[in-house]
GROMACS .gro file of C-alpha atoms in nm:
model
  433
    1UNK     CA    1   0.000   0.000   0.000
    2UNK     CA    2   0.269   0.214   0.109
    3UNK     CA    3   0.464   0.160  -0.276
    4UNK     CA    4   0.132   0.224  -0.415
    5UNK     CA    5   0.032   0.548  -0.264
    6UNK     CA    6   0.407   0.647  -0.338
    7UNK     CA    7   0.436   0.540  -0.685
    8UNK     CA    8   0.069   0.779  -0.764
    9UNK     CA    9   0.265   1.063  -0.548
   10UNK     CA   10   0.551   1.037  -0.831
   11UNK     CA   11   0.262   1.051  -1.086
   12UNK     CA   12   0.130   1.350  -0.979
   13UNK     CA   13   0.452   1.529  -0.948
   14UNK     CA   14   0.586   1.457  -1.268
   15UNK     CA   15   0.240   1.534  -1.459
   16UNK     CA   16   0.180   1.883  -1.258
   17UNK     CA   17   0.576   1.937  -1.361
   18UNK     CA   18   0.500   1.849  -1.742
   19UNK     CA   19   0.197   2.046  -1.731
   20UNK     CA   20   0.314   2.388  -1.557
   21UNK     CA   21   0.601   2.369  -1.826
   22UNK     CA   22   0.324   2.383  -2.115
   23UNK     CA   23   0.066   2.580  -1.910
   24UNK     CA   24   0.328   2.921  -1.868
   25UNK     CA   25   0.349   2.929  -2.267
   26UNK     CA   26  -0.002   3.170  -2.331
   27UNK     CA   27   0.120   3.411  -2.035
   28UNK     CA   28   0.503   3.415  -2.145
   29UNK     CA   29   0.815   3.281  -2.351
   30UNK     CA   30   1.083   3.380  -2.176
   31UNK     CA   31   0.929   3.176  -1.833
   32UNK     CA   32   0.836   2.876  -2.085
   33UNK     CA   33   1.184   2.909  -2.141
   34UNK     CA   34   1.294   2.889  -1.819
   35UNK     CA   35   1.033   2.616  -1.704
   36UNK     CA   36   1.153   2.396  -1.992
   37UNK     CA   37   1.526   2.378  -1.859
   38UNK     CA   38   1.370   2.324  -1.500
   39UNK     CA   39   1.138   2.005  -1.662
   40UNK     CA   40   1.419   1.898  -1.770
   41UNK     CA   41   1.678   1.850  -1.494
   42UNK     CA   42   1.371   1.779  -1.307
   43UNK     CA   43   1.309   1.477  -1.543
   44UNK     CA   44   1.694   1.342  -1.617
   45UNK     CA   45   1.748   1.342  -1.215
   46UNK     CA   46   1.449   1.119  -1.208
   47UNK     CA   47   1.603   0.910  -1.452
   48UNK     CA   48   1.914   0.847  -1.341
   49UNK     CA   49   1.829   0.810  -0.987
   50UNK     CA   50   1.636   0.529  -1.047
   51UNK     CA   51   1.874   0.375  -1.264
   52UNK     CA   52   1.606   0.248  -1.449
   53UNK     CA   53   1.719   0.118  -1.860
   54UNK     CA   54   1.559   0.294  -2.158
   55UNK     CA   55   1.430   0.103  -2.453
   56UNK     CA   56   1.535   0.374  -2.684
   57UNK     CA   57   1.358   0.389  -3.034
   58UNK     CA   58   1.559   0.507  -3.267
   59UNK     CA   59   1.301   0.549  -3.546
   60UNK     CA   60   1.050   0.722  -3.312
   61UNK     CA   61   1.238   1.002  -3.223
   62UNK     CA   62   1.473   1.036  -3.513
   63UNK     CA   63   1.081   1.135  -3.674
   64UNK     CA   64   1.032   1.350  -3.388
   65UNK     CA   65   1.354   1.565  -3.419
   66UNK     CA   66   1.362   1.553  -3.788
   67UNK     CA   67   1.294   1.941  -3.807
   68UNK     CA   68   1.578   1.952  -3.615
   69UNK     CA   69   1.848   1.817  -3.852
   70UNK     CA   70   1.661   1.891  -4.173
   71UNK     CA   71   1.695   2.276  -4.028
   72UNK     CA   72   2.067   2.221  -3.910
   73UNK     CA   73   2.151   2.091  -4.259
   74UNK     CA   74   1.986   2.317  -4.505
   75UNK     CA   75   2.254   2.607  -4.269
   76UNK     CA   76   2.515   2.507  -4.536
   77UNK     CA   77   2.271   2.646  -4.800
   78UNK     CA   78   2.236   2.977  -4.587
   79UNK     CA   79   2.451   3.316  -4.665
   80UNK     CA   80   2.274   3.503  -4.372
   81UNK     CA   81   2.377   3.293  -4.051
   82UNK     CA   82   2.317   3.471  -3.827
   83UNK     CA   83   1.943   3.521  -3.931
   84UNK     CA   84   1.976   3.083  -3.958
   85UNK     CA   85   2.111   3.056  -3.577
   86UNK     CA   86   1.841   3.235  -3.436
   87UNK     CA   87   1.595   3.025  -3.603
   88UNK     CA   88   1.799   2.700  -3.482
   89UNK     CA   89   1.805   2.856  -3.160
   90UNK     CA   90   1.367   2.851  -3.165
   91UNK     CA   91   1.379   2.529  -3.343
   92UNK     CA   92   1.548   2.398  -3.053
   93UNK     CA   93   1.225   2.273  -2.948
   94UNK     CA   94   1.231   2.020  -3.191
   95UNK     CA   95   1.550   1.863  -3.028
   96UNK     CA   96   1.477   1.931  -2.620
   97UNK     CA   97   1.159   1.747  -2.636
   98UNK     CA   98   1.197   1.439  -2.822
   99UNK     CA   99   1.572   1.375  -2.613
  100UNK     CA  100   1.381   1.473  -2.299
  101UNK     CA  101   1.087   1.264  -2.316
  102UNK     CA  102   1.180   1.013  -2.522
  103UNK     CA  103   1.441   0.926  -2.243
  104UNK     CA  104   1.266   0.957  -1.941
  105UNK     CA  105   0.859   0.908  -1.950
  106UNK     CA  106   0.948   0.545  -2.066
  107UNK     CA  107   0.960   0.507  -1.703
  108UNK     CA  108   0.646   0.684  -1.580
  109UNK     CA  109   0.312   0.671  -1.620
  110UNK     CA  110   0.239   1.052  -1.680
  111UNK     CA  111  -0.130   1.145  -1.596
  112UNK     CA  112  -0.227   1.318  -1.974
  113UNK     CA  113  -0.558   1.410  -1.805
  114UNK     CA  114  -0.369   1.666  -1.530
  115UNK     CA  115  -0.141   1.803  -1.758
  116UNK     CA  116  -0.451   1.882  -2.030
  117UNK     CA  117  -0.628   2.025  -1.706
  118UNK     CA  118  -0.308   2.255  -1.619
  119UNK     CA  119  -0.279   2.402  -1.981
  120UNK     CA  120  -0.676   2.394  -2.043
  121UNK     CA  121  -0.651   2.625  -1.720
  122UNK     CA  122  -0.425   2.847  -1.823
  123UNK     CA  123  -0.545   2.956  -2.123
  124UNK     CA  124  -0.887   2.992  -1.988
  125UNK     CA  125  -0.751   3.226  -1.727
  126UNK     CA  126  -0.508   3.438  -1.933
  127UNK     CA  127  -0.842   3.499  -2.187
  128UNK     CA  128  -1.074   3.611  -1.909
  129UNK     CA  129  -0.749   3.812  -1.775
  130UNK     CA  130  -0.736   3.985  -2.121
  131UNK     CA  131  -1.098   4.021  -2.136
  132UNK     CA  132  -1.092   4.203  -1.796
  133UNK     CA  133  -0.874   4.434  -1.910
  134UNK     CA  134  -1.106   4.620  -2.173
  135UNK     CA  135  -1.450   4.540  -2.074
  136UNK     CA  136  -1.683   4.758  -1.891
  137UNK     CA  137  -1.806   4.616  -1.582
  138UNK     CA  138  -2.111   4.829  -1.541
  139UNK     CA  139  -2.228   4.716  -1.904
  140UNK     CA  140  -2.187   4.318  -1.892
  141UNK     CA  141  -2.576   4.272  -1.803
  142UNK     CA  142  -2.666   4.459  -2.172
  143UNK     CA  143  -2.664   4.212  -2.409
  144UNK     CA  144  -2.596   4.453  -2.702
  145UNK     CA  145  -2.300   4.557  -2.526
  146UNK     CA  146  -2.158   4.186  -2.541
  147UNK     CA  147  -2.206   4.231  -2.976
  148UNK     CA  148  -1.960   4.532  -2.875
  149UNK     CA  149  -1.767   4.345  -2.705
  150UNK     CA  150  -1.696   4.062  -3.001
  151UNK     CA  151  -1.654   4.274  -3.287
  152UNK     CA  152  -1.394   4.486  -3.104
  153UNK     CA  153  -1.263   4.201  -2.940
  154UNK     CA  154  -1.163   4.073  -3.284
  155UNK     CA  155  -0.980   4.406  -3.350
  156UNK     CA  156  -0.786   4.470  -2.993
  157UNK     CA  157  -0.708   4.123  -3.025
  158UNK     CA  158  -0.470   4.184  -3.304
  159UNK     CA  159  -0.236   4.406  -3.100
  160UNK     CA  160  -0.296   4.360  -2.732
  161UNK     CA  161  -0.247   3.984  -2.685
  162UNK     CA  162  -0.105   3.729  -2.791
  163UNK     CA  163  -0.093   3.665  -3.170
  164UNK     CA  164  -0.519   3.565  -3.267
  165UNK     CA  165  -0.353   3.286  -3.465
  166UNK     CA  166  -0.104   3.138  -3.171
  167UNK     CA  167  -0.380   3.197  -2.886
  168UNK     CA  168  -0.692   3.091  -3.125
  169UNK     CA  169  -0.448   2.752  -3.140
  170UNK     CA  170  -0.383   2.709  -2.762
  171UNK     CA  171  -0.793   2.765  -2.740
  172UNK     CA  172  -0.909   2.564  -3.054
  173UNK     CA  173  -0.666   2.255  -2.841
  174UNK     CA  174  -0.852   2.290  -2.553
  175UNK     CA  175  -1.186   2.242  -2.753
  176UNK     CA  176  -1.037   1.876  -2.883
  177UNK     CA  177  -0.943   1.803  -2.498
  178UNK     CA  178  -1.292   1.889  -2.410
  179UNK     CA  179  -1.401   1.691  -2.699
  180UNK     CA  180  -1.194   1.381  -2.574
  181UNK     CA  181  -1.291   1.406  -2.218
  182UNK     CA  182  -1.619   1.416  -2.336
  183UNK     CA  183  -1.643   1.072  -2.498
  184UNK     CA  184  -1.449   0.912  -2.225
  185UNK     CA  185  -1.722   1.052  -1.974
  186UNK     CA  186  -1.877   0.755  -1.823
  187UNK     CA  187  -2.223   0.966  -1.715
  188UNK     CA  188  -2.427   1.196  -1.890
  189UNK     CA  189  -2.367   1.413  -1.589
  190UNK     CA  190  -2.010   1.438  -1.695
  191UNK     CA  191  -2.083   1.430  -2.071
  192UNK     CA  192  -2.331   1.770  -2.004
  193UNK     CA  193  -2.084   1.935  -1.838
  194UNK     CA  194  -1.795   1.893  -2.064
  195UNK     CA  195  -2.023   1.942  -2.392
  196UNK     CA  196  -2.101   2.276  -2.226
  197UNK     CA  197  -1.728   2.360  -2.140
  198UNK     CA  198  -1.623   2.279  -2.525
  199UNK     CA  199  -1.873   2.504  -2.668
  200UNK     CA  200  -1.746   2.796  -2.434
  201UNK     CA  201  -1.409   2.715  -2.561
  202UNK     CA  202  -1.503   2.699  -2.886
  203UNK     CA  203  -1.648   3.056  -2.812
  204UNK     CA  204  -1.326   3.196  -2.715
  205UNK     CA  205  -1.210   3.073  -3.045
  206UNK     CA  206  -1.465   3.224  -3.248
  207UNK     CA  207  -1.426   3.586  -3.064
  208UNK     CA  208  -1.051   3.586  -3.154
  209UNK     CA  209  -1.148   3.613  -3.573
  210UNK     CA  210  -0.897   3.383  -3.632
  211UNK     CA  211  -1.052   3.194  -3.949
  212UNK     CA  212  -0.817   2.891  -4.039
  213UNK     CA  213  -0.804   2.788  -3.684
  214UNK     CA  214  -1.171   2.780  -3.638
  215UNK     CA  215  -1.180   2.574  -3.950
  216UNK     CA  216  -0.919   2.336  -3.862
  217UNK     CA  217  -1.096   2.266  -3.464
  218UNK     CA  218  -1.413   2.188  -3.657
  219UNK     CA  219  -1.228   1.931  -3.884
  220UNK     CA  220  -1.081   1.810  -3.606
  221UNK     CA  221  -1.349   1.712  -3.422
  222UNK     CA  222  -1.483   1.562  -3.723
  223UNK     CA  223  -1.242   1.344  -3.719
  224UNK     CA  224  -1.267   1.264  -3.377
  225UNK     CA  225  -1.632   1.189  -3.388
  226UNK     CA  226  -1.566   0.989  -3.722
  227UNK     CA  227  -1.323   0.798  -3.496
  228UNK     CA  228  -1.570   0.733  -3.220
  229UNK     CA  229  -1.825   0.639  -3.461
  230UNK     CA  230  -1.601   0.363  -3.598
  231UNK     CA  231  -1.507   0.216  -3.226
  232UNK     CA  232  -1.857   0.243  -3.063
  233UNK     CA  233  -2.076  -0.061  -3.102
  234UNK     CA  234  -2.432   0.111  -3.050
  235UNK     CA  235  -2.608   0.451  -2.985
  236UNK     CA  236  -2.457   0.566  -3.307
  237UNK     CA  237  -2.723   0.744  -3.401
  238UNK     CA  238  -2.799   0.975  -3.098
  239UNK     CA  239  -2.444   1.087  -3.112
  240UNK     CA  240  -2.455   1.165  -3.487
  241UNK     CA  241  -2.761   1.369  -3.403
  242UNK     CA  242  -2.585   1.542  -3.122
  243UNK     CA  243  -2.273   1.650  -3.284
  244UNK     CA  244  -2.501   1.748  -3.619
  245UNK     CA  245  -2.730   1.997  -3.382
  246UNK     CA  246  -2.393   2.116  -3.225
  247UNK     CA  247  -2.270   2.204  -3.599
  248UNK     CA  248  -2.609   2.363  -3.690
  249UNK     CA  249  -2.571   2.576  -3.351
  250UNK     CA  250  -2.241   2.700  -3.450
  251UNK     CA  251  -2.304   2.801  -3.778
  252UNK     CA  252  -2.616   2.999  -3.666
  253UNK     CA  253  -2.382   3.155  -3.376
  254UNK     CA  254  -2.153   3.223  -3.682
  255UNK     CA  255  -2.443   3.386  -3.892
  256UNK     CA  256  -2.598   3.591  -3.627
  257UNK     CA  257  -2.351   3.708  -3.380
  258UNK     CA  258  -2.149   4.015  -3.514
  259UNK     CA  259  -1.768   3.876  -3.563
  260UNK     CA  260  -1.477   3.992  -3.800
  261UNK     CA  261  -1.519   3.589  -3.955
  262UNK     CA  262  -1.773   3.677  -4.201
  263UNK     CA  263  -1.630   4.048  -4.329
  264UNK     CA  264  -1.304   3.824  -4.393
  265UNK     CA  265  -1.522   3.527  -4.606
  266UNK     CA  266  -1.733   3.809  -4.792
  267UNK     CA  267  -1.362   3.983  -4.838
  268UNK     CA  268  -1.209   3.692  -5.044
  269UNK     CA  269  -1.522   3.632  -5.254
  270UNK     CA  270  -1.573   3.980  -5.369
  271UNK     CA  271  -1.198   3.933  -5.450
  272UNK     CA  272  -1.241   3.603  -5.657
  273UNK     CA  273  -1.517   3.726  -5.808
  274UNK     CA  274  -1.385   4.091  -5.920
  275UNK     CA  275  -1.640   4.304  -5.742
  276UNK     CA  276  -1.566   4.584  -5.506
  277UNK     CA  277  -1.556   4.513  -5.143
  278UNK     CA  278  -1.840   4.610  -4.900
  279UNK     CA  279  -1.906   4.580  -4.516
  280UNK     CA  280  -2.107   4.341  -4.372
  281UNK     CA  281  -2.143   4.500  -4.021
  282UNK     CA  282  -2.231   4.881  -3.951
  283UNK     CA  283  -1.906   4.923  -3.800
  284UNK     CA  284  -1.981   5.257  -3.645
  285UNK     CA  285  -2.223   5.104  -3.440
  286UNK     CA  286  -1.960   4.901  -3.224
  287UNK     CA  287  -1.737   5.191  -3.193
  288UNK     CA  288  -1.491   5.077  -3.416
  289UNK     CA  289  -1.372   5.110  -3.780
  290UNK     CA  290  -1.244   4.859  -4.103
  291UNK     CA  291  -1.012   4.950  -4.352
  292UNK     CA  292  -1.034   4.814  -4.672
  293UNK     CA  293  -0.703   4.947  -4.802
  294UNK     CA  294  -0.505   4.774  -4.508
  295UNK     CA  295  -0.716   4.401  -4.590
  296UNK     CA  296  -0.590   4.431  -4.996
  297UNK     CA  297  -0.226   4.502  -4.915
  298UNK     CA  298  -0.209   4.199  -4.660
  299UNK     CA  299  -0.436   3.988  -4.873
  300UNK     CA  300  -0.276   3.623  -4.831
  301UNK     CA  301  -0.336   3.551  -5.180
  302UNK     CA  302  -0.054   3.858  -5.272
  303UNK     CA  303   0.133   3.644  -5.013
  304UNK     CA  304   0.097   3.383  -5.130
  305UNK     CA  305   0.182   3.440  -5.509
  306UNK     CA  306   0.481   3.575  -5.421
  307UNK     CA  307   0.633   3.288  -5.235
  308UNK     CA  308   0.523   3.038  -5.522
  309UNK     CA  309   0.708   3.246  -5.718
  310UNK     CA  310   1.056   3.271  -5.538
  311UNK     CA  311   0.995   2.882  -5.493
  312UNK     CA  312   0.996   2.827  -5.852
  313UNK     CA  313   1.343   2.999  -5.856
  314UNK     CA  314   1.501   2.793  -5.571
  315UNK     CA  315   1.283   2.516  -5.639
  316UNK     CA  316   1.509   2.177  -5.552
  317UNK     CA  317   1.762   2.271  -5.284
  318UNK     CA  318   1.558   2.584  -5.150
  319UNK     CA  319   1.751   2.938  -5.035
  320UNK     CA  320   1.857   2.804  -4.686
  321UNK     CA  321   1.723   2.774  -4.299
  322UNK     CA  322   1.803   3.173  -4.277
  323UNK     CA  323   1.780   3.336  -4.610
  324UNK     CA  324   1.399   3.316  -4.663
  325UNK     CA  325   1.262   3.621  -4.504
  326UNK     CA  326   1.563   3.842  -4.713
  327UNK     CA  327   1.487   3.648  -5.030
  328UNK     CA  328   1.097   3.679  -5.016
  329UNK     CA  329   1.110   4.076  -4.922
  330UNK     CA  330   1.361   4.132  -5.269
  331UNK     CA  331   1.025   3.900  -5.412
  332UNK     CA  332   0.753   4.120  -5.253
  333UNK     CA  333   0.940   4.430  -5.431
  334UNK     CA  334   0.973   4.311  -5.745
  335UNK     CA  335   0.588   4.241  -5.732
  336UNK     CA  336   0.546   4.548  -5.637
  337UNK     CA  337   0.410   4.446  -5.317
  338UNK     CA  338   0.656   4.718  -5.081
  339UNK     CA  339   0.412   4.717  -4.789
  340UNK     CA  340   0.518   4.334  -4.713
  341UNK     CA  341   0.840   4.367  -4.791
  342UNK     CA  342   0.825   4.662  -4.540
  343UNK     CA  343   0.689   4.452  -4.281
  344UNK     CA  344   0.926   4.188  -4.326
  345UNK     CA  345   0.571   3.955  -4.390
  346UNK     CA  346   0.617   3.592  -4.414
  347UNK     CA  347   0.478   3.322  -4.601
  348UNK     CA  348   0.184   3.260  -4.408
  349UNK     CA  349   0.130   2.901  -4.497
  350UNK     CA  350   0.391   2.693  -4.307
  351UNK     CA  351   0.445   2.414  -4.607
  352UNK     CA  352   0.490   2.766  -4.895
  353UNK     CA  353   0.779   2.818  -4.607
  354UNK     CA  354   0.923   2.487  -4.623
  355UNK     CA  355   0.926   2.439  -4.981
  356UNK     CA  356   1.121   2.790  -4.983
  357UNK     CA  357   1.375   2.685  -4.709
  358UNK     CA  358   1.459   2.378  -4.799
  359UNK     CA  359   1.358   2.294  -5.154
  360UNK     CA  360   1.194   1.988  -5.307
  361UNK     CA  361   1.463   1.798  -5.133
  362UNK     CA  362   1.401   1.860  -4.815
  363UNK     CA  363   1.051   1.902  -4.826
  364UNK     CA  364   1.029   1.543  -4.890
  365UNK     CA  365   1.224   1.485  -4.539
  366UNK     CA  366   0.911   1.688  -4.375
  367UNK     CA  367   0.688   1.451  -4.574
  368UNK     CA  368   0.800   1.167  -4.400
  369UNK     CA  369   0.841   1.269  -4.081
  370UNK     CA  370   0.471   1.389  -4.077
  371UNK     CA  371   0.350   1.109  -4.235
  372UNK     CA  372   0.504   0.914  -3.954
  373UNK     CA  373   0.299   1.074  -3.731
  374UNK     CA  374  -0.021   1.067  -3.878
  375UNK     CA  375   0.086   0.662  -3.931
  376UNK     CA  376   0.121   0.644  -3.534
  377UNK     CA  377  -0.165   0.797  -3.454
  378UNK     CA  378  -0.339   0.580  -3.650
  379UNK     CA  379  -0.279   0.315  -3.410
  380UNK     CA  380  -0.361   0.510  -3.099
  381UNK     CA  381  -0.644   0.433  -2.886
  382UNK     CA  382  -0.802   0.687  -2.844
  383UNK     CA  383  -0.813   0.907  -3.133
  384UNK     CA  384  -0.685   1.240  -2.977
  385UNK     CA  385  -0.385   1.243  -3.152
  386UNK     CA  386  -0.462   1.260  -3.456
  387UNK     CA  387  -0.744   1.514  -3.395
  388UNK     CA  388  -0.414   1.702  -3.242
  389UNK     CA  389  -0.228   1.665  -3.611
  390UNK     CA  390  -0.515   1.709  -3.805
  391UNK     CA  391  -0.601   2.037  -3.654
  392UNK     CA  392  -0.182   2.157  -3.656
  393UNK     CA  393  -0.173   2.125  -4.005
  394UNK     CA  394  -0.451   2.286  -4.113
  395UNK     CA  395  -0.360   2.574  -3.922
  396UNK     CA  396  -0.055   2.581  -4.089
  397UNK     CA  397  -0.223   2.653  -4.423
  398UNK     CA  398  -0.221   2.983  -4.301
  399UNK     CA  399   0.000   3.057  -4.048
  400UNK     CA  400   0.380   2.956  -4.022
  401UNK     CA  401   0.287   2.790  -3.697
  402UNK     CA  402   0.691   2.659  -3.659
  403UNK     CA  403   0.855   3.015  -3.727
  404UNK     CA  404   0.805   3.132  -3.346
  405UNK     CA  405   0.856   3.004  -3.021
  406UNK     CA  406   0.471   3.048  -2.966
  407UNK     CA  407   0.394   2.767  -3.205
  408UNK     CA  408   0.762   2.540  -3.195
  409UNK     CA  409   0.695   2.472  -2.801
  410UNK     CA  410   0.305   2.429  -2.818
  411UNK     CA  411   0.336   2.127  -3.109
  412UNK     CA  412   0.660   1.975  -3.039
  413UNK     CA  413   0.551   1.957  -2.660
  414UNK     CA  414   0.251   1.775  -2.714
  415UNK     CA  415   0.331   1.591  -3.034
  416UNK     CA  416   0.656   1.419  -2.838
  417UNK     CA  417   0.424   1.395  -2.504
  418UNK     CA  418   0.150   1.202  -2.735
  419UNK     CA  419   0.483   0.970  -2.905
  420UNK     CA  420   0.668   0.893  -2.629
  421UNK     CA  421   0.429   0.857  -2.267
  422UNK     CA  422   0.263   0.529  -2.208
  423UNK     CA  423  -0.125   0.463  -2.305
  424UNK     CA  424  -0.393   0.387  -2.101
  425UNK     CA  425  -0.673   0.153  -2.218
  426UNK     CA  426  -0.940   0.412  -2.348
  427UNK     CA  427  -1.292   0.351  -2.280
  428UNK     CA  428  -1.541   0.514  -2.536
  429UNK     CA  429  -1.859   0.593  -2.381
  430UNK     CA  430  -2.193   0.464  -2.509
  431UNK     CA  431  -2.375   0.855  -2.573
  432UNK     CA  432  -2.744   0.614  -2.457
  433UNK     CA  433  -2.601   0.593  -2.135
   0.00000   0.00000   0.00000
């Protein structure tokens, strides 16, 4: 009794550890930083004062660092190093957490549930702590004043937070974790209550504006429940129905609630379709304003152009790991795009960056290595994942997701947590239950 009750002590430690490293990230880098060197010392002194052996797999975190070496490599095709060492400096990432937890959670049985609790905690307090900061108190029982709220909210959002894109991601996560507690509830108690913490999740997400990450959490629980459907043995039906009324209640949210979403979707298909561009909210209503002229010279689709076009030029071994941002602003300018190439603007679709860094040839190195992930999730048990990858990637159609430190700790963290920690047996719950 006494091993037993000392062995779950370890557990907790180790998980609260793992998850306050991950859970500091929203509120700031330079304490991630810091946590992540504390994690792990915290983790190698555990190791080797238990003296207990590692079955290292070679394979598994070769994939898992492959970012890592690809990056390292592709320096000898680089003129601007210094520009190259900072990025292998953010990239490091890649490298600390494979090493770290591929050698030491082989021997412990880390609790995924706390440390999903810790950073599902977080970010839900640093959003209400931003939202605190701008919202009038003597207003919040008007519910007009909350339609103020979320169209300015998608506005101040853009300069007084975190990135939309980076925190959207940290939020649209904790929508899949609320998603994947959810069909491991055993009650419909428990089931209620998490359904009703994903969709105010899934709020937070939509009041942000990010687009592409809204899209990609939606996909990603579709693959989720497409999972679930293929492992549960009955009550298929009610939980088809339930996740279809869920859908239809987002996409009337979408519809009827002001938000910066829908100016953004009528933006791009006025643009594809050659018309002039026209607002779909009475801006001056929320005490706020659009502009038109800064939407067309950020338009991703100038963006992106641009970069297709400097890959064609570099096309098989790339322009280097730190020459891209230099060789895309001489692109933007002979576009005649100077406002990007003013504000140093990347690609803003993290596979357009690749293809630029490292060419065809290395490209095909990221490939792999992703494909290797997607194969091992595959196998999982429970599904989350790959819900996890799914939704990464699409958010990297837009956003270069692996450029900062915001993104490089967030998906190496949990993709090496989700390769390397031990399973549980995962029970799917029945929704007629």
């Amino acid at each position: 009794m006494v091993n037993d009750l000392g062995h779950i002590k370890k557990i907790d430690i180790h998980s609260f550890a793992i998850g306050l490293c991950i859970g500091i990230l929203p509120w700031s880098e330079k304490w991630n930083t810091v946590s992540i060197i504390l994690l792990a010392l915290l983790l190698f002194f555990n190791h080797f004062w238990s003296k207990k052996k590692v079955n290292f797999n070679i394979r598994k975190f070769l994939a898992a660092s492959a970012l890592f070496w690809i990056s390292l490599i592709w320096l000898l095709n680089t003129d601007d190093n210094i520009t190259g060492w900072k990025y292998m400096e953010r990239i490091s990432s890649s490298l600390v957490f494979p090493v770290v937890f591929s050698l030491t959670l082989a021997g412990l049985k880390i609790g995924l549930r706390r440390v999903l609790f810790i950073f599902m905690g977080s970010c839900m307090l640093r959003y209400l702590f931003f939202l605190a900061q701008f919202i009038d108190w003597e207003l919040v029982y008007i519910l007009d004043y909350w339609k103020e709220v979320l169209i300015q909210f998608n506005q101040i959002a853009l300069t007084e937070a975190l990135h939309p894109s980076y925190f959207t991601l940290y939020l649209g996560f904790c929508v899949l974790a609320s998603f994947y507690f959810l069909s491991k509830a055993p009650s419909f108690k428990r089931r209620t209550g998490w359904f009703i913490l994903l969709l105010i999740y899934f709020l937070m997400v939509v009041s942000l504006g990010a687009k592409m990450p809204l899209v990609a959490c939606v996909f990603a629980i579709l693959t989720g429940v497409l999972y679930n459907l293929y492992r549960i043995k009955s009550g298929r039906i009610k939980y088809v129905a339930l996740v279809f009324s869920s859908l239809l209640i987002v996409a009337l949210f979408l519809l009827k609630v002001p938000n910066g979403i829908l100016q953004d979707v009528d933006n791009y298909y006025r643009f594809y379709k050659g018309e002039e561009m026209d607002r779909t909210l009475d801006y001056e209503q929320y005490g706020t304003s659009y502009s038109f002229e800064t939407w067309s010279k950020t338009n991703r689709i100038y963006i992106w152009k641009s970069s297709a076009e400097l890959f064609k030029n570099k096309f098989l071994f790339g322009v280097g790991t730190g020459d891209i941002q230099n060789e895309l602003n001489n692109q933007y300018l002979m576009d005649g795009q100077e406002y990007l190439a003013k504000r140093n603007t990347n690609t803003h679709n993290q596979f357009l960056d690749f293809l630029i860094k490292f060419g065809i040839l290395g490209f095909l190195g990221v490939i792999i290595f992703l494909w290797y992930f997607i194969k091992y999730a595959l196998s999982g048990t429970d599904g989350f994942y790959l819900m996890f990858l799914v939704f990464v990637l699409l958010c990297m159609l837009t956003e270069n997701i692996l450029n900062r430190q915001l993104g490089i700790v967030f998906f190496f963290f949990f993709n090496s947590l989700f390769l390397f920690r031990k399973e549980n047996p995962v029970c799917i719950s029945n929704p007629k239950n």
